[in-house]
Amino acid sequence: LACSMLYSASAGAAVSAQEAAKLGDTLTPMGAEKSGNGDEIPAWDGGLLQAPGAYQGDGRYVDPFPNDKELFRIDQSNVDQYADNLTPGQIAMIRTYDDYFMPVYQTRRTATYPADVLEKTKANATEVELVESG
């Protein structure tokens, strides 16, 4: 009981100003690691800041990287090789259906949010706390 009380108290605490200062610096404005892993995951560089050139303004999805080529596929022949990177559901789908596969493309970090959301996120990091009743 004492451990759960200690854990729940710290879970609701806002972060320090020093920790919040990392947002937008070493962390993305939303709190993810900004740097890449030097291999498959690139550093976050601000995300996709403009709509793709083919976007018509009608709300329909346009592939921002239409020239990307499939690097490889994960299917029944190689699912065990990639199992550590897949969810149990993905593994089950691949093993269950002969024609099911997952194409793998270059990793990109395109997530971004409007400036006001990013500003409020940073402010909330030091100001907002959970209350006991949730």
PDB file of C-alpha atoms in Angstrom:
ATOM      1  CA  LEU A   1       0.000   0.000   0.000  1.00  0.00           C
ATOM      2  CA  ALA A   2       2.795   2.426   0.878  1.00  0.00           C
ATOM      3  CA  CYS A   3       4.453   1.823  -2.497  1.00  0.00           C
ATOM      4  CA  SER A   4       1.243   2.434  -4.406  1.00  0.00           C
ATOM      5  CA  MET A   5       0.624   5.657  -2.477  1.00  0.00           C
ATOM      6  CA  LEU A   6       4.145   6.862  -3.223  1.00  0.00           C
ATOM      7  CA  TYR A   7       3.795   5.955  -6.890  1.00  0.00           C
ATOM      8  CA  SER A   8       0.411   7.624  -7.305  1.00  0.00           C
ATOM      9  CA  ALA A   9       1.639  10.805  -5.644  1.00  0.00           C
ATOM     10  CA  SER A  10       4.584  11.112  -8.020  1.00  0.00           C
ATOM     11  CA  ALA A  11       2.482  10.228 -11.072  1.00  0.00           C
ATOM     12  CA  GLY A  12       0.310  13.283 -10.542  1.00  0.00           C
ATOM     13  CA  ALA A  13       3.098  15.778  -9.940  1.00  0.00           C
ATOM     14  CA  ALA A  14       4.040  18.370 -12.518  1.00  0.00           C
ATOM     15  CA  VAL A  15       7.633  18.301 -13.738  1.00  0.00           C
ATOM     16  CA  SER A  16      10.256  20.791 -12.619  1.00  0.00           C
ATOM     17  CA  ALA A  17      11.056  23.887 -14.657  1.00  0.00           C
ATOM     18  CA  GLN A  18      14.414  22.269 -15.453  1.00  0.00           C
ATOM     19  CA  GLU A  19      12.683  19.186 -16.896  1.00  0.00           C
ATOM     20  CA  ALA A  20      10.156  21.321 -18.797  1.00  0.00           C
ATOM     21  CA  ALA A  21      13.028  23.300 -20.346  1.00  0.00           C
ATOM     22  CA  LYS A  22      14.008  20.120 -22.206  1.00  0.00           C
ATOM     23  CA  LEU A  23      10.778  20.344 -24.220  1.00  0.00           C
ATOM     24  CA  GLY A  24      11.795  21.652 -27.633  1.00  0.00           C
ATOM     25  CA  ASP A  25      15.478  21.291 -26.733  1.00  0.00           C
ATOM     26  CA  THR A  26      16.611  17.696 -26.155  1.00  0.00           C
ATOM     27  CA  LEU A  27      12.992  16.499 -26.223  1.00  0.00           C
ATOM     28  CA  THR A  28      10.363  17.207 -28.840  1.00  0.00           C
ATOM     29  CA  PRO A  29       7.750  19.737 -27.725  1.00  0.00           C
ATOM     30  CA  MET A  30       5.497  16.786 -26.831  1.00  0.00           C
ATOM     31  CA  GLY A  31       8.182  15.027 -24.760  1.00  0.00           C
ATOM     32  CA  ALA A  32       9.686  12.379 -27.043  1.00  0.00           C
ATOM     33  CA  GLU A  33      13.438  11.997 -27.500  1.00  0.00           C
ATOM     34  CA  LYS A  34      14.469  14.483 -30.180  1.00  0.00           C
ATOM     35  CA  SER A  35      17.590  12.628 -31.262  1.00  0.00           C
ATOM     36  CA  GLY A  36      17.435   9.557 -33.437  1.00  0.00           C
ATOM     37  CA  ASN A  37      19.099   6.272 -32.666  1.00  0.00           C
ATOM     38  CA  GLY A  38      21.820   6.722 -35.297  1.00  0.00           C
ATOM     39  CA  ASP A  39      20.407   3.868 -37.340  1.00  0.00           C
ATOM     40  CA  GLU A  40      16.764   3.320 -38.297  1.00  0.00           C
ATOM     41  CA  ILE A  41      15.146   6.193 -36.404  1.00  0.00           C
ATOM     42  CA  PRO A  42      16.067   9.703 -37.549  1.00  0.00           C
ATOM     43  CA  ALA A  43      16.207  12.745 -35.313  1.00  0.00           C
ATOM     44  CA  TRP A  44      12.985  14.771 -35.109  1.00  0.00           C
ATOM     45  CA  ASP A  45      13.466  17.968 -37.107  1.00  0.00           C
ATOM     46  CA  GLY A  46      10.167  19.730 -36.542  1.00  0.00           C
ATOM     47  CA  GLY A  47       7.834  17.382 -38.347  1.00  0.00           C
ATOM     48  CA  LEU A  48       5.899  17.847 -41.542  1.00  0.00           C
ATOM     49  CA  LEU A  49       5.317  21.607 -41.553  1.00  0.00           C
ATOM     50  CA  GLN A  50       3.641  21.991 -44.949  1.00  0.00           C
ATOM     51  CA  ALA A  51       1.019  19.985 -46.766  1.00  0.00           C
ATOM     52  CA  PRO A  52       2.340  17.814 -49.612  1.00  0.00           C
ATOM     53  CA  GLY A  53       2.406  19.553 -52.990  1.00  0.00           C
ATOM     54  CA  ALA A  54      -0.427  17.410 -54.347  1.00  0.00           C
ATOM     55  CA  TYR A  55      -2.780  18.330 -51.496  1.00  0.00           C
ATOM     56  CA  GLN A  56      -6.005  19.884 -52.817  1.00  0.00           C
ATOM     57  CA  GLY A  57      -7.279  21.372 -49.542  1.00  0.00           C
ATOM     58  CA  ASP A  58     -10.187  18.930 -49.451  1.00  0.00           C
ATOM     59  CA  GLY A  59      -9.145  17.010 -46.329  1.00  0.00           C
ATOM     60  CA  ARG A  60      -8.184  13.886 -48.268  1.00  0.00           C
ATOM     61  CA  TYR A  61      -4.927  12.178 -47.417  1.00  0.00           C
ATOM     62  CA  VAL A  62      -2.041  12.728 -49.796  1.00  0.00           C
ATOM     63  CA  ASP A  63       1.110  10.641 -49.407  1.00  0.00           C
ATOM     64  CA  PRO A  64       3.844  13.122 -48.444  1.00  0.00           C
ATOM     65  CA  PHE A  65       6.519  10.690 -49.675  1.00  0.00           C
ATOM     66  CA  PRO A  66       5.170   9.183 -52.915  1.00  0.00           C
ATOM     67  CA  ASN A  67       8.633   8.286 -54.198  1.00  0.00           C
ATOM     68  CA  ASP A  68       9.602   6.148 -51.198  1.00  0.00           C
ATOM     69  CA  LYS A  69      10.340   2.558 -52.111  1.00  0.00           C
ATOM     70  CA  GLU A  70       9.421  -0.453 -50.017  1.00  0.00           C
ATOM     71  CA  LEU A  71      12.545  -1.637 -48.184  1.00  0.00           C
ATOM     72  CA  PHE A  72      11.228  -5.136 -47.462  1.00  0.00           C
ATOM     73  CA  ARG A  73       8.129  -7.060 -46.450  1.00  0.00           C
ATOM     74  CA  ILE A  74       7.345  -8.942 -43.299  1.00  0.00           C
ATOM     75  CA  ASP A  75       5.373 -12.070 -44.113  1.00  0.00           C
ATOM     76  CA  GLN A  76       5.126 -15.709 -43.062  1.00  0.00           C
ATOM     77  CA  SER A  77       8.618 -16.438 -44.366  1.00  0.00           C
ATOM     78  CA  ASN A  78      10.368 -13.932 -42.071  1.00  0.00           C
ATOM     79  CA  VAL A  79       7.926 -12.978 -39.287  1.00  0.00           C
ATOM     80  CA  ASP A  80      10.049 -14.703 -36.620  1.00  0.00           C
ATOM     81  CA  GLN A  81      13.027 -12.536 -37.601  1.00  0.00           C
ATOM     82  CA  TYR A  82      11.023  -9.364 -36.799  1.00  0.00           C
ATOM     83  CA  ALA A  83       8.802 -10.678 -33.981  1.00  0.00           C
ATOM     84  CA  ASP A  84      10.503  -8.501 -31.339  1.00  0.00           C
ATOM     85  CA  ASN A  85       9.316  -5.399 -33.243  1.00  0.00           C
ATOM     86  CA  LEU A  86       5.736  -6.543 -33.819  1.00  0.00           C
ATOM     87  CA  THR A  87       2.645  -6.706 -31.653  1.00  0.00           C
ATOM     88  CA  PRO A  88       1.033 -10.066 -30.891  1.00  0.00           C
ATOM     89  CA  GLY A  89      -1.867  -9.053 -33.143  1.00  0.00           C
ATOM     90  CA  GLN A  90       0.407  -8.298 -36.098  1.00  0.00           C
ATOM     91  CA  ILE A  91       2.193 -11.612 -35.660  1.00  0.00           C
ATOM     92  CA  ALA A  92      -1.137 -13.462 -35.492  1.00  0.00           C
ATOM     93  CA  MET A  93      -2.403 -11.801 -38.687  1.00  0.00           C
ATOM     94  CA  ILE A  94       0.753 -12.698 -40.592  1.00  0.00           C
ATOM     95  CA  ARG A  95       0.726 -16.294 -39.345  1.00  0.00           C
ATOM     96  CA  THR A  96      -3.008 -16.749 -39.967  1.00  0.00           C
ATOM     97  CA  TYR A  97      -3.372 -15.348 -43.488  1.00  0.00           C
ATOM     98  CA  ASP A  98      -1.097 -16.527 -46.292  1.00  0.00           C
ATOM     99  CA  ASP A  99      -1.543 -13.311 -48.258  1.00  0.00           C
ATOM    100  CA  TYR A 100      -1.090 -10.912 -45.323  1.00  0.00           C
ATOM    101  CA  PHE A 101       2.150  -8.956 -45.189  1.00  0.00           C
ATOM    102  CA  MET A 102       3.502  -5.684 -43.859  1.00  0.00           C
ATOM    103  CA  PRO A 103       5.503  -3.483 -46.207  1.00  0.00           C
ATOM    104  CA  VAL A 104       8.318  -1.617 -44.450  1.00  0.00           C
ATOM    105  CA  TYR A 105       9.461   1.822 -45.563  1.00  0.00           C
ATOM    106  CA  GLN A 106      12.019   4.336 -44.375  1.00  0.00           C
ATOM    107  CA  THR A 107      11.188   5.653 -40.915  1.00  0.00           C
ATOM    108  CA  ARG A 108      10.162   9.283 -40.751  1.00  0.00           C
ATOM    109  CA  ARG A 109       9.183  11.472 -37.812  1.00  0.00           C
ATOM    110  CA  THR A 110       6.572  13.783 -39.309  1.00  0.00           C
ATOM    111  CA  ALA A 111       4.418  14.518 -36.251  1.00  0.00           C
ATOM    112  CA  THR A 112       3.828  18.155 -35.395  1.00  0.00           C
ATOM    113  CA  TYR A 113       1.160  20.304 -33.762  1.00  0.00           C
ATOM    114  CA  PRO A 114       0.024  23.928 -34.018  1.00  0.00           C
ATOM    115  CA  ALA A 115       2.248  26.416 -32.186  1.00  0.00           C
ATOM    116  CA  ASP A 116      -0.400  27.210 -29.563  1.00  0.00           C
ATOM    117  CA  VAL A 117      -0.703  23.522 -28.660  1.00  0.00           C
ATOM    118  CA  LEU A 118       3.069  23.263 -28.244  1.00  0.00           C
ATOM    119  CA  GLU A 119       3.171  26.379 -26.049  1.00  0.00           C
ATOM    120  CA  LYS A 120       0.349  25.095 -23.849  1.00  0.00           C
ATOM    121  CA  THR A 121       2.007  21.686 -23.579  1.00  0.00           C
ATOM    122  CA  LYS A 122       5.161  23.277 -22.194  1.00  0.00           C
ATOM    123  CA  ALA A 123       3.154  25.429 -19.759  1.00  0.00           C
ATOM    124  CA  ASN A 124       1.099  22.446 -18.640  1.00  0.00           C
ATOM    125  CA  ALA A 125       4.235  20.451 -17.895  1.00  0.00           C
ATOM    126  CA  THR A 126       4.927  22.576 -14.808  1.00  0.00           C
ATOM    127  CA  GLU A 127       1.400  23.637 -13.880  1.00  0.00           C
ATOM    128  CA  VAL A 128      -1.003  20.729 -14.229  1.00  0.00           C
ATOM    129  CA  GLU A 129      -1.400  18.061 -11.581  1.00  0.00           C
ATOM    130  CA  LEU A 130      -3.799  15.166 -11.245  1.00  0.00           C
ATOM    131  CA  VAL A 131      -6.148  15.273  -8.306  1.00  0.00           C
ATOM    132  CA  GLU A 132      -6.956  12.276  -6.151  1.00  0.00           C
ATOM    133  CA  SER A 133     -10.375  11.774  -7.762  1.00  0.00           C
ATOM    134  CA  GLY A 134      -8.843  11.750 -11.222  1.00  0.00           C
TER     135      GLY A 134
END
